[in-house]
Short mmCIF file of C-alpha atoms in Angstrom, two decimals:
data_model
loop_
_atom_site.label_atom_id
_atom_site.label_comp_id
_atom_site.label_asym_id
_atom_site.label_seq_id
_atom_site.Cartn_x
_atom_site.Cartn_y
_atom_site.Cartn_z
CA MET Z 6 21.71 2.24 -22.85
CA LEU Z 7 19.73 2.02 -19.63
CA THR Z 8 21.78 1.41 -16.49
CA LEU Z 9 20.38 -0.24 -13.40
CA ASP Z 10 20.73 2.97 -11.38
CA GLU Z 11 18.81 4.89 -14.06
CA ALA Z 12 16.05 2.27 -14.06
CA VAL Z 13 15.64 2.62 -10.29
CA ARG Z 14 15.68 6.42 -10.56
CA ILE Z 15 12.95 6.37 -13.22
CA LEU Z 16 10.88 4.06 -11.02
CA ARG Z 17 11.13 6.48 -8.11
CA THR Z 18 9.88 9.37 -10.23
CA ARG Z 19 7.33 7.66 -12.49
CA GLY Z 20 6.34 4.35 -10.90
CA LEU Z 21 2.54 4.23 -10.62
CA GLU Z 22 2.52 2.28 -7.35
CA LEU Z 23 4.90 4.79 -5.77
CA LEU Z 24 2.79 7.69 -6.96
CA MET Z 25 -0.23 6.08 -5.29
CA ALA Z 26 1.79 5.63 -2.10
CA GLU Z 27 2.72 9.32 -2.26
CA ALA Z 28 -0.98 10.19 -2.47
CA THR Z 29 -1.60 8.11 0.67
CA VAL Z 30 1.09 10.09 2.48
CA ARG Z 31 -0.52 13.37 1.43
CA THR Z 32 -3.85 12.08 2.75
CA ALA Z 33 -2.20 11.38 6.11
CA GLU Z 34 -0.64 14.86 6.06
CA GLY Z 35 -4.11 16.31 5.59
CA ALA Z 36 -5.34 14.24 8.55
CA VAL Z 37 -2.63 15.84 10.72
CA LEU Z 38 -3.79 19.32 9.72
CA MET Z 39 -7.38 18.35 10.47
CA ALA Z 40 -6.46 16.88 13.85
CA GLY Z 41 -4.59 20.01 14.90
CA ALA Z 42 -7.20 22.48 13.70
CA VAL Z 43 -8.73 24.77 16.32
CA PRO Z 44 -12.54 24.88 15.99
CA ASN Z 45 -13.85 28.09 14.50
CA PRO Z 46 -16.00 30.30 16.79
CA VAL Z 47 -19.69 30.44 15.97
CA ALA Z 48 -21.37 33.83 15.68
CA THR Z 49 -25.14 34.27 15.87
CA ALA Z 50 -27.46 37.21 15.21
CA SER Z 51 -31.23 37.50 15.61
CA VAL Z 52 -33.94 40.08 15.17
CA GLY Z 53 -37.52 39.96 16.47
CA ASN Z 54 -40.73 42.00 16.31
CA ALA Z 55 -43.35 42.38 19.05
CA ILE Z 56 -46.46 41.78 16.96
CA THR Z 57 -48.83 43.12 19.70
CA TYR Z 58 -46.89 46.32 20.21
CA SER Z 59 -48.95 49.49 19.81
CA THR Z 60 -47.50 52.05 17.43
CA THR Z 61 -50.22 54.75 17.65
CA PRO Z 62 -49.24 58.41 18.13
CA PHE Z 63 -50.59 58.23 21.68
CA SER Z 64 -48.47 55.28 22.64
CA GLN Z 65 -45.38 56.85 21.14
CA ARG Z 66 -46.06 60.11 22.98
CA ASP Z 67 -46.48 58.37 26.29
CA CYS Z 68 -43.24 56.45 25.71
CA LEU Z 69 -41.21 59.51 24.80
CA ARG Z 70 -42.69 61.52 27.72
CA ASN Z 71 -41.08 59.10 30.14
CA GLY Z 72 -37.61 59.23 28.48
CA ALA Z 73 -37.73 55.84 26.82
CA ALA Z 74 -36.66 54.83 23.32
CA CYS Z 75 -39.53 52.60 22.35
CA THR Z 76 -39.50 50.21 19.39
CA PRO Z 77 -41.28 46.96 18.55
CA TRP Z 78 -37.95 45.49 17.34
CA THR Z 79 -35.45 43.50 19.40
CA ASP Z 80 -31.97 42.42 18.29
CA SER Z 81 -29.23 40.17 19.67
CA LEU Z 82 -25.63 39.22 18.82
CA GLY Z 83 -23.74 36.24 20.22
CA VAL Z 84 -20.56 34.22 19.86
CA THR Z 85 -19.43 30.82 21.18
CA ASP Z 86 -15.95 29.23 21.06
CA SER Z 87 -17.22 25.82 19.79
CA ALA Z 88 -15.45 24.20 22.76
CA ALA Z 89 -12.05 25.34 21.40
CA PHE Z 90 -10.76 26.42 24.82
CA GLU Z 91 -11.80 23.18 26.52
CA ASP Z 92 -10.48 21.15 23.56
CA THR Z 93 -7.01 22.62 24.05
CA VAL Z 94 -6.91 22.70 27.85
CA SER Z 95 -8.20 19.16 28.25
CA GLY Z 96 -5.50 17.79 25.90
CA LYS Z 97 -7.92 16.36 23.35
CA ARG Z 98 -6.31 18.33 20.54
CA ASP Z 99 -2.81 17.11 21.47
CA LEU Z 100 -4.02 13.52 21.59
CA ARG Z 101 -5.66 13.84 18.16
CA LEU Z 102 -2.37 15.17 16.83
CA LYS Z 103 -0.54 12.24 18.42
CA VAL Z 104 -2.86 9.78 16.69
CA ALA Z 105 -2.57 11.53 13.32
CA ARG Z 106 1.20 12.07 13.47
CA ASN Z 107 1.86 8.42 14.23
CA ALA Z 108 -0.47 7.49 11.36
CA LEU Z 109 1.48 9.87 9.09
CA ALA Z 110 4.78 8.32 10.16
CA ALA Z 111 3.32 4.87 9.41
CA ALA Z 112 2.19 6.07 5.96
CA LYS Z 113 5.66 7.41 5.18
CA LYS Z 114 7.25 4.14 6.23
CA SER Z 115 4.70 2.22 4.18
CA ARG Z 116 5.67 4.34 1.20
CA LEU Z 117 9.32 3.42 1.78
CA ASP Z 118 8.29 -0.22 2.08
CA ALA Z 119 6.47 0.00 -1.25
CA GLU Z 120 9.63 1.48 -2.76
CA ARG Z 121 11.68 -1.35 -1.24
CA THR Z 122 9.60 -4.05 -2.90
CA LEU Z 123 9.25 -2.19 -6.21
CA VAL Z 124 12.98 -1.52 -6.44
CA PHE Z 125 13.58 -5.26 -6.06
CA GLN Z 126 11.05 -5.94 -8.82
CA VAL Z 127 12.84 -3.50 -11.14
CA GLU Z 128 16.24 -4.97 -10.25
CA SER Z 129 14.96 -8.48 -10.86
CA ALA Z 130 13.39 -7.44 -14.18
CA TYR Z 131 16.62 -5.68 -15.19
CA LEU Z 132 18.56 -8.89 -14.52
CA GLN Z 133 16.05 -10.79 -16.66
CA VAL Z 134 16.64 -8.37 -19.53
CA ALA Z 135 20.42 -8.70 -19.11
CA GLN Z 136 20.14 -12.50 -19.14
CA ALA Z 137 17.85 -12.41 -22.18
CA SER Z 138 20.28 -10.10 -23.99
CA LEU Z 139 23.21 -12.44 -23.35
CA ALA Z 140 21.11 -15.46 -24.25
CA PHE Z 141 20.07 -13.83 -27.54
CA LYS Z 142 23.68 -12.94 -28.31
CA PHE Z 143 24.83 -16.47 -27.52
CA ALA Z 144 22.01 -17.97 -29.58
CA LYS Z 145 23.09 -15.88 -32.58
CA GLU Z 146 26.70 -17.00 -32.13
CA VAL Z 147 25.60 -20.64 -32.03
CA ALA Z 148 23.38 -20.12 -35.09
CA ASP Z 149 26.24 -18.48 -37.01
CA SER Z 150 28.58 -21.31 -36.00
CA ASN Z 151 26.05 -23.92 -37.07
CA THR Z 152 25.64 -22.16 -40.41
CA THR Z 153 29.39 -22.43 -40.95
CA ILE Z 154 29.37 -26.10 -39.93
CA LEU Z 155 26.45 -26.81 -42.27
CA ASN Z 156 28.27 -25.20 -45.18
CA LYS Z 157 31.29 -27.39 -44.49
CA PHE Z 158 29.11 -30.50 -44.31
CA LYS Z 159 27.48 -29.63 -47.63
CA ILE Z 160 30.91 -29.57 -49.21
CA LYS Z 161 31.70 -32.93 -47.61
CA TYR Z 162 28.39 -34.31 -48.80
CA SER Z 163 29.06 -33.13 -52.34
CA ALA Z 164 32.44 -34.85 -52.16
CA GLY Z 165 30.82 -38.03 -50.85
CA ALA Z 166 32.63 -37.85 -47.51
CA ILE Z 167 29.38 -38.07 -45.52
CA ASN Z 168 26.00 -39.56 -46.17
CA ASP Z 169 22.61 -37.89 -46.38
CA GLY Z 170 21.72 -38.86 -42.82
CA ASP Z 171 24.71 -36.97 -41.41
CA LEU Z 172 23.81 -33.92 -43.48
CA ALA Z 173 20.20 -34.10 -42.26
CA ARG Z 174 21.34 -34.18 -38.64
CA ILE Z 175 23.46 -31.07 -39.15
CA GLU Z 176 20.58 -29.36 -40.94
CA THR Z 177 18.37 -30.18 -37.97
CA GLN Z 178 20.99 -28.77 -35.59
CA LYS Z 179 21.21 -25.58 -37.63
CA SER Z 180 17.42 -25.16 -37.80
CA GLU Z 181 17.10 -25.75 -34.07
CA SER Z 182 19.66 -23.01 -33.45
CA ASP Z 183 17.63 -20.65 -35.66
CA GLN Z 184 14.58 -21.56 -33.58
CA ALA Z 185 16.55 -20.73 -30.46
CA VAL Z 186 17.42 -17.29 -31.89
CA ASP Z 187 13.77 -16.48 -32.56
CA SER Z 188 12.73 -17.73 -29.14
CA ALA Z 189 15.49 -15.72 -27.44
CA LEU Z 190 14.45 -12.59 -29.32
CA GLN Z 191 10.84 -13.05 -28.26
CA THR Z 192 11.88 -13.52 -24.64
CA LEU Z 193 14.05 -10.41 -24.81
CA ARG Z 194 11.16 -8.31 -26.08
CA GLN Z 195 8.83 -9.62 -23.38
CA VAL Z 196 11.18 -8.99 -20.44
CA ARG Z 197 12.11 -5.59 -21.84
CA ALA Z 198 8.43 -4.63 -21.94
CA ALA Z 199 7.94 -5.93 -18.39
CA LEU Z 200 10.82 -3.76 -17.15
CA ALA Z 201 9.52 -0.71 -19.00
CA PHE Z 202 6.05 -0.96 -17.50
CA LEU Z 203 7.49 -1.46 -14.02
CA MET Z 204 9.35 1.82 -14.47
CA GLY Z 205 6.13 3.60 -15.35
CA VAL Z 206 6.02 3.55 -19.16
CA ARG Z 207 2.39 4.19 -20.13
CA GLY Z 208 2.55 3.82 -23.88
CA GLU Z 209 4.85 2.46 -26.54
CA VAL Z 210 7.89 0.70 -25.13
CA PRO Z 211 11.03 2.45 -26.39
CA ASP Z 212 14.03 0.50 -27.65
CA PHE Z 213 16.78 0.30 -25.10
CA ASP Z 214 19.71 -1.88 -24.13
CA VAL Z 215 20.91 -2.79 -20.67
CA ASP Z 216 24.34 -3.16 -19.15
CA THR Z 217 24.96 -6.91 -19.12
CA LYS Z 218 27.98 -6.42 -16.85
CA VAL Z 219 25.54 -6.38 -13.93
CA LEU Z 220 25.66 -10.19 -14.20
CA ASP Z 221 29.43 -10.39 -13.73
CA TYR Z 222 30.11 -12.50 -10.66
CA ARG Z 223 31.46 -10.86 -7.53
CA VAL Z 224 30.63 -11.07 -3.86
CA PRO Z 225 29.59 -7.71 -2.32
CA SER Z 226 31.70 -6.83 0.69
CA ALA Z 227 28.64 -6.50 2.94
CA LEU Z 228 27.72 -10.11 2.18
CA ASP Z 229 31.25 -11.48 2.16
CA ALA Z 230 31.68 -10.46 5.80
CA GLY Z 231 28.03 -10.76 6.86
CA THR Z 232 26.36 -13.61 8.71
CA GLU Z 233 22.76 -14.66 8.94
CA VAL Z 234 22.48 -13.30 12.48
CA SER Z 235 24.01 -9.92 11.59
CA LEU Z 236 21.71 -9.59 8.59
CA VAL Z 237 18.63 -10.34 10.69
CA ARG Z 238 19.70 -7.70 13.22
CA SER Z 239 20.27 -5.21 10.41
CA ALA Z 240 16.82 -5.97 9.03
CA PHE Z 241 15.24 -5.20 12.41
CA ASP Z 242 16.96 -1.79 12.26
CA HIS Z 243 16.16 -0.94 8.64
CA ARG Z 244 12.94 -2.62 7.47
CA PRO Z 245 10.36 0.15 6.89
CA ASP Z 246 7.38 -2.19 7.21
CA LEU Z 247 8.50 -3.08 10.74
CA ALA Z 248 8.82 0.61 11.59
CA ALA Z 249 5.39 1.27 10.04
CA ALA Z 250 3.88 -1.45 12.24
CA GLY Z 251 5.40 0.23 15.29
CA TYR Z 252 3.95 3.62 14.36
CA SER Z 253 0.54 2.06 13.69
CA LYS Z 254 0.61 0.46 17.13
CA ALA Z 255 1.57 3.81 18.71
CA SER Z 256 -1.28 5.51 16.84
CA ALA Z 257 -3.74 2.90 18.12
CA ALA Z 258 -2.49 3.38 21.70
CA ALA Z 259 -2.97 7.13 21.38
CA GLN Z 260 -6.49 6.54 20.04
CA ILE Z 261 -7.38 4.62 23.23
CA GLU Z 262 -6.13 7.51 25.33
CA LEU Z 263 -8.02 10.01 23.18
CA THR Z 264 -11.27 8.05 23.46
CA LYS Z 265 -10.98 7.98 27.23
CA ARG Z 266 -10.30 11.73 27.26
CA GLN Z 267 -13.31 12.37 25.04
CA ARG Z 268 -15.54 11.09 27.82
CA PHE Z 269 -14.99 14.51 29.34
CA PRO Z 270 -17.76 16.61 27.80
CA ASP Z 271 -17.06 19.29 25.22
CA ILE Z 272 -17.71 22.54 27.08
CA SER Z 273 -18.64 25.54 24.94
CA LEU Z 274 -18.23 29.09 26.23
CA GLY Z 275 -20.34 31.94 24.83
CA ALA Z 276 -21.29 35.58 25.18
CA SER Z 277 -24.28 37.47 23.82
CA TYR Z 278 -25.63 41.03 23.73
CA ALA Z 279 -29.35 41.79 23.29
CA PHE Z 280 -31.02 45.15 22.81
CA GLY Z 281 -34.47 46.46 21.89
CA GLY Z 282 -34.81 49.95 23.38
CA PHE Z 283 -33.83 51.65 26.60
CA GLY Z 284 -35.04 53.47 29.72
CA GLY Z 285 -38.33 54.87 31.00
CA GLN Z 286 -41.76 53.52 31.91
CA SER Z 287 -44.75 53.85 29.68
CA THR Z 288 -47.77 52.07 28.35
CA ASN Z 289 -45.46 50.72 25.67
CA GLY Z 290 -42.06 50.25 27.32
CA PRO Z 291 -38.98 48.90 25.56
CA VAL Z 292 -39.46 45.40 24.18
CA GLY Z 293 -36.28 44.31 25.94
CA PRO Z 294 -33.55 45.96 27.96
CA GLN Z 295 -29.91 45.93 26.88
CA ILE Z 296 -28.48 42.67 28.24
CA LEU Z 297 -24.91 41.33 28.16
CA SER Z 298 -24.85 37.65 29.09
CA PHE Z 299 -22.31 34.82 29.26
CA SER Z 300 -23.07 31.14 28.79
CA ILE Z 301 -21.55 27.72 29.24
CA SER Z 302 -22.96 24.54 27.71
CA ALA Z 303 -21.99 20.91 27.77
CA PRO Z 304 -23.62 17.55 27.10
CA ILE Z 305 -24.34 15.43 30.16
CA PRO Z 306 -22.89 11.93 29.63
CA VAL Z 307 -25.47 10.05 31.64
CA PHE Z 308 -26.63 7.59 28.97
CA TYR Z 309 -23.58 6.89 26.82
CA GLY Z 310 -19.89 7.11 27.68
CA LEU Z 311 -18.23 6.12 24.38
CA GLN Z 312 -18.07 2.46 25.39
CA GLY Z 313 -18.34 1.33 21.76
CA GLU Z 314 -15.59 3.65 20.53
CA LEU Z 315 -13.32 2.55 23.37
CA ARG Z 316 -13.89 -1.09 22.58
CA GLN Z 317 -13.08 -0.48 18.93
CA ALA Z 318 -9.92 1.44 19.85
CA GLU Z 319 -8.74 -1.37 22.12
CA ALA Z 320 -9.43 -3.94 19.40
CA ALA Z 321 -7.48 -1.83 16.89
CA PHE Z 322 -4.53 -1.68 19.30
CA ASP Z 323 -4.58 -5.45 19.76
CA THR Z 324 -4.74 -5.94 16.00
CA ASN Z 325 -1.78 -3.63 15.42
CA ALA Z 326 0.23 -5.29 18.19
CA LEU Z 327 -0.37 -8.70 16.63
CA GLN Z 328 0.45 -7.32 13.18
CA GLN Z 329 3.72 -6.00 14.53
CA ALA Z 330 4.55 -9.47 15.88
CA VAL Z 331 3.66 -11.00 12.49
CA THR Z 332 5.90 -8.46 10.76
CA VAL Z 333 8.80 -9.31 13.09
CA LYS Z 334 8.38 -12.99 12.20
CA GLN Z 335 8.12 -12.14 8.50
CA VAL Z 336 11.29 -10.04 8.57
CA ALA Z 337 13.29 -12.85 10.14
CA THR Z 338 11.82 -15.40 7.72
CA ASP Z 339 12.57 -13.18 4.70
CA VAL Z 340 16.20 -12.75 5.70
CA VAL Z 341 16.81 -16.41 6.51
CA THR Z 342 15.16 -17.55 3.27
CA ALA Z 343 16.96 -14.98 1.13
CA TYR Z 344 20.32 -15.74 2.74
CA ALA Z 345 19.89 -19.46 2.07
CA ALA Z 346 19.04 -18.67 -1.57
CA PHE Z 347 22.14 -16.46 -1.80
CA LEU Z 348 24.44 -19.19 -0.45
CA GLY Z 349 22.96 -21.77 -2.80
CA ALA Z 350 23.14 -19.51 -5.86
CA ARG Z 351 26.73 -18.55 -5.06
CA LYS Z 352 27.78 -22.22 -4.99
CA LEU Z 353 26.25 -22.79 -8.41
CA VAL Z 354 28.12 -19.88 -9.98
CA VAL Z 355 31.40 -20.76 -8.27
CA ARG Z 356 31.16 -24.34 -9.50
CA MET Z 357 30.53 -23.00 -13.01
CA GLU Z 358 33.41 -20.50 -12.99
CA LYS Z 359 35.99 -21.95 -10.58
CA GLY Z 360 35.13 -25.60 -10.17
CA GLU Z 361 36.14 -27.51 -7.06
CA PRO Z 362 39.91 -27.04 -6.60
CA GLU Z 363 40.03 -29.11 -3.42
CA GLN Z 364 38.75 -32.11 -5.39
CA GLN Z 365 40.75 -31.17 -8.50
CA VAL Z 366 37.57 -30.69 -10.56
CA ARG Z 367 37.67 -28.10 -13.32
CA PRO Z 368 34.97 -25.43 -13.77
CA ILE Z 369 31.90 -26.77 -15.54
CA LEU Z 370 32.12 -24.13 -18.27
CA GLN Z 371 35.73 -24.93 -18.94
CA SER Z 372 35.06 -28.67 -19.00
CA ALA Z 373 32.15 -28.29 -21.42
CA LYS Z 374 34.16 -26.03 -23.75
CA THR Z 375 37.21 -28.31 -23.62
CA ALA Z 376 35.07 -31.35 -24.36
CA LEU Z 377 33.51 -29.58 -27.34
CA ASP Z 378 36.84 -28.44 -28.78
CA ILE Z 379 38.48 -31.86 -28.41
CA THR Z 380 35.46 -33.72 -29.78
CA ARG Z 381 35.31 -31.37 -32.78
CA LEU Z 382 38.99 -31.98 -33.47
CA GLN Z 383 38.56 -35.75 -33.07
CA TYR Z 384 35.57 -35.75 -35.42
CA GLU Z 385 37.48 -33.84 -38.05
CA LYS Z 386 40.24 -36.46 -37.80
CA GLY Z 387 37.80 -39.36 -37.85
CA ALA Z 388 38.43 -40.39 -34.24
CA ALA Z 389 34.91 -39.48 -33.05
CA SER Z 390 31.45 -39.94 -34.46
CA LEU Z 391 29.07 -37.23 -35.51
CA SER Z 392 26.85 -38.21 -32.61
CA ASP Z 393 29.72 -37.54 -30.20
CA PHE Z 394 30.30 -34.11 -31.72
CA LEU Z 395 26.62 -33.13 -31.66
CA LEU Z 396 26.28 -34.33 -28.06
CA ALA Z 397 29.30 -32.28 -27.00
CA LEU Z 398 27.91 -29.24 -28.81
CA GLN Z 399 24.47 -29.61 -27.20
CA THR Z 400 26.08 -30.11 -23.77
CA TYR Z 401 28.13 -26.93 -24.18
CA ILE Z 402 25.07 -24.93 -25.29
CA ALA Z 403 23.00 -26.22 -22.36
CA THR Z 404 25.85 -25.50 -19.94
CA LYS Z 405 26.26 -21.94 -21.19
CA VAL Z 406 22.51 -21.28 -20.95
CA GLU Z 407 22.50 -22.79 -17.47
CA TYR Z 408 25.42 -20.55 -16.51
CA LEU Z 409 23.54 -17.44 -17.59
CA GLY Z 410 20.58 -18.61 -15.52
CA ASP Z 411 22.85 -19.23 -12.53
CA LEU Z 412 24.29 -15.72 -12.78
CA THR Z 413 20.81 -14.24 -12.94
CA GLY Z 414 19.72 -16.38 -10.00
CA TYR Z 415 22.76 -15.30 -8.01
CA TRP Z 416 22.19 -11.58 -8.45
CA THR Z 417 18.46 -12.00 -7.95
CA ALA Z 418 19.27 -13.65 -4.63
CA VAL Z 419 21.58 -10.74 -3.75
CA TYR Z 420 18.89 -8.16 -4.47
CA GLN Z 421 16.27 -10.28 -2.72
CA LEU Z 422 18.49 -10.36 0.36
CA GLU Z 423 18.91 -6.60 0.00
CA GLU Z 424 15.13 -6.26 -0.07
CA ALA Z 425 14.77 -8.56 2.96
CA VAL Z 426 17.29 -6.57 5.02
CA GLY Z 427 15.94 -3.21 3.86
CA THR Z 428 19.31 -1.63 3.09
CA GLU Z 429 21.82 -1.63 0.25
CA LEU Z 430 24.15 -4.63 0.19
CA SER Z 431 25.15 -4.97 -3.46
CA ARG Z 432 27.82 -2.28 -3.60
#
């Protein structure tokens, strides 16, 4: 037995689309780490040889006589901060983090939005399986009943109470009910497979049943007291895609600010130490003295000032602002449409189960069942024709199948409204 809550839980742990959304979130988390990284310092080392340096005993003697350490080799060591100090002080690093963190928040909300839509798909598929299960059970009951009726008619036919035409009509009714059983079984297998794959099954679909009580009619308290306006307001507070659009817009705004800040050149600070000998004067003196030097370097933005990047950033902001407006419109449309579907579906089920008391009209199910029972009794007593009985039977079967569809449509509308609002309403 697979409950609806278990189906949703399995989706959240094994659903392929959700796993892909999780990977997108991890990508955004990596972007945050990259944006906040401090550039590594760059170390340099060099060695050189004076190829015209004289290394005869006379030159070495003259060099040593004057107190110098003479060598044809020169060495240097250096380090630069890769503009890390300027990157932090100028605020570029903080702005990059602002862009990346808003993008991460948008990715997390998008993941929740994917879960919102997928949960509705699983709930809808679960309802389809429940309807198919009840339809299959009802089809078997009708088939068993028709088998019993056919056996009775065979006895009547043998006794000469009915003609061959009447028997043929009952045989047709019985065969059609058998066809309905096979068709219902096929539908049940198909919707069960669809639900299994939505939950993340990647191989053979296991046998499982569902709780058909999920189709029992009731009005959730949140919807019994809710109005269209209150539901729209709740959707504006809870819809993750609307929140994701807001974070994307904030990320785009931060990108504009970052691009403007990046016009300030990246200034690199450095220090180096060079040595190649020391002291004295001679024919061959030291190749180079010991030198400690400091450096600063920066590009001069005289030809290009990131005009293209700024234009792209502004266009991205405009796009995200418009997308946010589209999402606001879509949220309102989703709620209004789903609420209208809920009201319509509720009327259908109420008319089936409770009728219209103010007009003294009985429930449709009750009327169809009463008509069938009375017509069967009248036929057995000779007060009604076989055609009347078969018509009443077919009307009852069609009404019951319609009722199961109405129940499924009602709860689908409830879960669709739950998806549109972005919060749980069905409890």
